[in-house]
């Protein structure tokens, strides 16, 4: 840092046209990437996320080759052999009237590593399959949300006038609903009716529904700051300079406004991912997200709610998965925000 | 000399009663909002080859006037004629050939250069849009521009944050020169720079004028800088032009009381006691609510009854000078 500042000082006082030392030119993106690469917290968070994603992608391998189980089929009668002992997957309850059954607890072996849920399905395998859905929904919803928000925010901010007026009021109407209330109302309307988009039938079990719902509900929260950023960029001196040069409006939008909005959007990606994972879990927990027998972290928590006293691991495992993922995304989000901020010094 | 030219040559750009009002605090309620009188009834001719210095304290409307003249903002009323063509209300498309011929240089080079674009694109964009050069010749022109403003051609691939303030302003100048303009409106081009760098940029401006036959409108609040670069000087106060004249003549014999007060505020190395410091009382009035008569009447030490009631027009006062004062200094009537 200090040796980089010294020669620059010299050029300020000495001949202004004198050279700054020759070195490869740094684009703002490359600079951000360099800062990020030196950020230990960011790397740690990134590694955690890669491990979680890799584990979820490997779900079929785990289920078929290691746990040797079908996580989507009830196994109410049946037994496995652990350390030479034969254990029933659904044991008769020993407490109370002895009527119900209690699923097997964590075995810490490949089979039923984290135990079974109330239908005798392997929790560990379902956790990985559920992670696929949770991450897929969160990622797709984030993309939808950012694309919509960027489009609406940019159009409103750039064109201003009545366009801005109309778009802003629509966003405010969406904004007026509490997020979960909006999600629940949308879910109920969409889940009870199946509909067609062209040849594609979207049934109640489709993952597209939670993706679209979650994608839409956060649009105002991103579109508003994007609009503000575009508005301030539109009145910035470099946009004025481009206008004075006679650069066409669409080109100013493309070359001067959008690249500067991108930084705002990138900062939102990890935070939105985290928020969407939590939202998906909440909706699935309320049975209006991912539909059974499909799993997501939220549905597994719901499955575990009746077993909270006897088999807490069923709810705990997806809970821990959510916390880990969200934490890693938030840490990464902080680091990304610092990295794209031009005020951050290179270390 | 200029006086003779004034009558013989038509101006490159000429503003007639140019006025710019901004509305602030406007809500959906009709009748709400107040009007900022940023520029009022400015009549100004800029002739080919001259450097017109535009001075005034901050808030006097000189930047707004500059932006209105380059059509970066639309004027509220009045007219603007560029080389015989009325461009007061010309649309963006029709303005394109005019944009090519007049350019603006901004005060803060770090704000006026997009941080996400390379110098090559910042300077080269307009070259392509206007078709100044085509194909291979674009690159040669960019390299030549860098040479003209005293930067190395390798810097074309750099980003603005990799330069010092003075170098950034050189890039801003290169960008303005890229379209081969005739008129350059420079809005406080050296105010954001260190004093040593200021001198280099001011020299660059003088050098470029001779080399490229440029006409400048040089906006500044630094009277010493304006005196150095300008052939004529126009003084603004509260959105109005109060005095205009040839530089040395105006600096030696100001005829408007405001000009005199402004000039007396310049610290002088060799003060021969010729000019005593005039300290104006009170603050510059708000452009939201300018005084009714002469705008300077609230602070003028010589203000008479007529000054408070009637706004003086900018009238010729001999030898290329125009003054907007009922009782100009040094005249028999005063």
PDB file of C-alpha atoms in Angstrom, chain A residues 8 11-32 165 169 229 235-249 251-252 255-263 340-342, chain B residues 28 67 71-73 92 96 99-100 102-103 106-118 122 125-126 128-130 150-152 155 157-159 161-168 170 175-176 179 187 194 196-197 200-201:
ATOM      1  CA  UNK A   8       1.819   8.503  -7.294  1.00  0.00           C
ATOM      2  CA  UNK A  11       3.652  12.417 -10.182  1.00  0.00           C
ATOM      3  CA  UNK A  12       1.320  14.844  -8.436  1.00  0.00           C
ATOM      4  CA  UNK A  13       4.083  17.265  -7.596  1.00  0.00           C
ATOM      5  CA  UNK A  14       6.544  16.498 -10.352  1.00  0.00           C
ATOM      6  CA  UNK A  15       5.637  16.596 -14.018  1.00  0.00           C
ATOM      7  CA  UNK A  16       1.981  15.765 -14.211  1.00  0.00           C
ATOM      8  CA  UNK A  17       2.413  14.021 -17.520  1.00  0.00           C
ATOM      9  CA  UNK A  18       5.231  11.909 -16.131  1.00  0.00           C
ATOM     10  CA  UNK A  19       4.575   8.215 -16.094  1.00  0.00           C
ATOM     11  CA  UNK A  20       3.042   6.268 -13.289  1.00  0.00           C
ATOM     12  CA  UNK A  21       5.025   3.034 -13.085  1.00  0.00           C
ATOM     13  CA  UNK A  22       4.130   0.615 -15.841  1.00  0.00           C
ATOM     14  CA  UNK A  23       2.014  -2.264 -14.537  1.00  0.00           C
ATOM     15  CA  UNK A  24      -0.872  -4.233 -15.911  1.00  0.00           C
ATOM     16  CA  UNK A  25      -4.041  -2.208 -15.922  1.00  0.00           C
ATOM     17  CA  UNK A  26      -6.676  -3.237 -13.431  1.00  0.00           C
ATOM     18  CA  UNK A  27     -10.317  -3.308 -14.304  1.00  0.00           C
ATOM     19  CA  UNK A  28     -12.621  -2.629 -11.348  1.00  0.00           C
ATOM     20  CA  UNK A  29     -13.790  -6.245 -11.577  1.00  0.00           C
ATOM     21  CA  UNK A  30     -10.309  -7.704 -11.500  1.00  0.00           C
ATOM     22  CA  UNK A  31      -9.542  -5.467  -8.550  1.00  0.00           C
ATOM     23  CA  UNK A  32     -12.614  -6.694  -6.674  1.00  0.00           C
ATOM     24  CA  UNK A 165     -44.681   6.983 -11.375  1.00  0.00           C
ATOM     25  CA  UNK A 169     -46.807   2.707  -7.342  1.00  0.00           C
ATOM     26  CA  UNK A 229     -28.956   4.124  -7.888  1.00  0.00           C
ATOM     27  CA  UNK A 235     -27.700  12.896 -12.927  1.00  0.00           C
ATOM     28  CA  UNK A 236     -24.027  12.069 -12.484  1.00  0.00           C
ATOM     29  CA  UNK A 237     -21.468  14.156 -14.322  1.00  0.00           C
ATOM     30  CA  UNK A 238     -20.227  11.305 -16.455  1.00  0.00           C
ATOM     31  CA  UNK A 239     -23.705  10.670 -17.828  1.00  0.00           C
ATOM     32  CA  UNK A 240     -24.054  14.414 -18.454  1.00  0.00           C
ATOM     33  CA  UNK A 241     -20.691  14.318 -20.212  1.00  0.00           C
ATOM     34  CA  UNK A 242     -21.848  11.436 -22.412  1.00  0.00           C
ATOM     35  CA  UNK A 243     -25.033  13.351 -23.225  1.00  0.00           C
ATOM     36  CA  UNK A 244     -22.949  16.378 -24.151  1.00  0.00           C
ATOM     37  CA  UNK A 245     -20.879  14.223 -26.491  1.00  0.00           C
ATOM     38  CA  UNK A 246     -24.066  13.227 -28.272  1.00  0.00           C
ATOM     39  CA  UNK A 247     -23.912   9.561 -27.203  1.00  0.00           C
ATOM     40  CA  UNK A 248     -27.358   8.013 -27.814  1.00  0.00           C
ATOM     41  CA  UNK A 249     -29.532   7.361 -24.784  1.00  0.00           C
ATOM     42  CA  UNK A 251     -25.861   3.525 -25.317  1.00  0.00           C
ATOM     43  CA  UNK A 252     -25.574   5.628 -22.158  1.00  0.00           C
ATOM     44  CA  UNK A 255     -22.377   1.506 -21.135  1.00  0.00           C
ATOM     45  CA  UNK A 256     -22.638   4.037 -18.335  1.00  0.00           C
ATOM     46  CA  UNK A 257     -25.645   3.087 -16.205  1.00  0.00           C
ATOM     47  CA  UNK A 258     -25.957  -0.714 -16.274  1.00  0.00           C
ATOM     48  CA  UNK A 259     -22.307  -1.566 -15.449  1.00  0.00           C
ATOM     49  CA  UNK A 260     -22.576   0.665 -12.401  1.00  0.00           C
ATOM     50  CA  UNK A 261     -25.868  -0.930 -11.355  1.00  0.00           C
ATOM     51  CA  UNK A 262     -24.327  -4.381 -11.607  1.00  0.00           C
ATOM     52  CA  UNK A 263     -22.217  -3.772  -8.514  1.00  0.00           C
ATOM     53  CA  UNK A 340     -16.726  -4.046  -5.086  1.00  0.00           C
ATOM     54  CA  UNK A 341     -16.576  -0.834  -3.054  1.00  0.00           C
ATOM     55  CA  UNK A 342     -13.879   1.271  -4.732  1.00  0.00           C
TER      56      UNK A 342
ATOM     57  CA  UNK B  28     -48.420  16.427  -6.321  1.00  0.00           C
ATOM     58  CA  UNK B  67     -24.866  23.953 -19.065  1.00  0.00           C
ATOM     59  CA  UNK B  71     -27.826  22.379 -24.025  1.00  0.00           C
ATOM     60  CA  UNK B  72     -27.075  19.984 -21.175  1.00  0.00           C
ATOM     61  CA  UNK B  73     -30.109  21.512 -19.572  1.00  0.00           C
ATOM     62  CA  UNK B  92     -31.561  15.594 -29.149  1.00  0.00           C
ATOM     63  CA  UNK B  96     -26.190  15.952 -32.753  1.00  0.00           C
ATOM     64  CA  UNK B  99     -23.023  18.688 -29.988  1.00  0.00           C
ATOM     65  CA  UNK B 100     -20.058  17.770 -32.119  1.00  0.00           C
ATOM     66  CA  UNK B 102     -19.356  22.403 -28.802  1.00  0.00           C
ATOM     67  CA  UNK B 103     -18.081  20.502 -25.841  1.00  0.00           C
ATOM     68  CA  UNK B 106     -16.317  19.463 -16.094  1.00  0.00           C
ATOM     69  CA  UNK B 107     -15.017  20.577 -12.758  1.00  0.00           C
ATOM     70  CA  UNK B 108     -14.446  17.240 -11.059  1.00  0.00           C
ATOM     71  CA  UNK B 109     -12.659  14.861 -13.409  1.00  0.00           C
ATOM     72  CA  UNK B 110     -13.231  11.911 -11.087  1.00  0.00           C
ATOM     73  CA  UNK B 111     -16.994  12.435 -11.243  1.00  0.00           C
ATOM     74  CA  UNK B 112     -17.116  13.104 -14.966  1.00  0.00           C
ATOM     75  CA  UNK B 113     -15.283   9.923 -15.995  1.00  0.00           C
ATOM     76  CA  UNK B 114     -17.170   6.639 -15.672  1.00  0.00           C
ATOM     77  CA  UNK B 115     -15.014   4.554 -13.297  1.00  0.00           C
ATOM     78  CA  UNK B 116     -15.951   1.333 -15.101  1.00  0.00           C
ATOM     79  CA  UNK B 117     -14.670   2.270 -18.541  1.00  0.00           C
ATOM     80  CA  UNK B 118     -11.220   2.381 -20.027  1.00  0.00           C
ATOM     81  CA  UNK B 122     -14.318   7.071 -22.638  1.00  0.00           C
ATOM     82  CA  UNK B 125     -17.089   6.513 -27.918  1.00  0.00           C
ATOM     83  CA  UNK B 126     -17.925   9.910 -29.350  1.00  0.00           C
ATOM     84  CA  UNK B 128     -17.385   6.466 -33.370  1.00  0.00           C
ATOM     85  CA  UNK B 129     -20.816   7.966 -32.735  1.00  0.00           C
ATOM     86  CA  UNK B 130     -19.992  11.038 -34.813  1.00  0.00           C
ATOM     87  CA  UNK B 150       0.317  15.236 -22.793  1.00  0.00           C
ATOM     88  CA  UNK B 151      -0.471  11.663 -21.810  1.00  0.00           C
ATOM     89  CA  UNK B 152       1.222   8.487 -22.978  1.00  0.00           C
ATOM     90  CA  UNK B 155      -2.655   4.925 -20.862  1.00  0.00           C
ATOM     91  CA  UNK B 157      -5.995   0.888 -21.672  1.00  0.00           C
ATOM     92  CA  UNK B 158      -6.184   2.187 -18.119  1.00  0.00           C
ATOM     93  CA  UNK B 159      -9.137   2.984 -15.918  1.00  0.00           C
ATOM     94  CA  UNK B 161      -8.894   5.369 -10.870  1.00  0.00           C
ATOM     95  CA  UNK B 162      -5.334   4.687 -11.977  1.00  0.00           C
ATOM     96  CA  UNK B 163      -4.615   8.361 -12.666  1.00  0.00           C
ATOM     97  CA  UNK B 164      -3.880  11.446 -10.595  1.00  0.00           C
ATOM     98  CA  UNK B 165      -6.320  14.377 -10.545  1.00  0.00           C
ATOM     99  CA  UNK B 166      -4.404  16.366 -13.134  1.00  0.00           C
ATOM    100  CA  UNK B 167      -4.095  13.382 -15.447  1.00  0.00           C
ATOM    101  CA  UNK B 168      -7.818  12.726 -15.143  1.00  0.00           C
ATOM    102  CA  UNK B 170      -6.296  15.760 -19.208  1.00  0.00           C
ATOM    103  CA  UNK B 175     -12.576  13.426 -24.514  1.00  0.00           C
ATOM    104  CA  UNK B 176     -13.894  16.898 -25.307  1.00  0.00           C
ATOM    105  CA  UNK B 179     -15.003  15.324 -31.662  1.00  0.00           C
ATOM    106  CA  UNK B 187     -16.795  24.565 -16.043  1.00  0.00           C
ATOM    107  CA  UNK B 194      -3.652  21.227  -6.759  1.00  0.00           C
ATOM    108  CA  UNK B 196       0.895  23.270  -9.210  1.00  0.00           C
ATOM    109  CA  UNK B 197      -1.269  21.081 -11.420  1.00  0.00           C
ATOM    110  CA  UNK B 200      -0.121  22.980 -16.046  1.00  0.00           C
ATOM    111  CA  UNK B 201      -3.753  22.577 -17.056  1.00  0.00           C
TER     112      UNK B 201
END
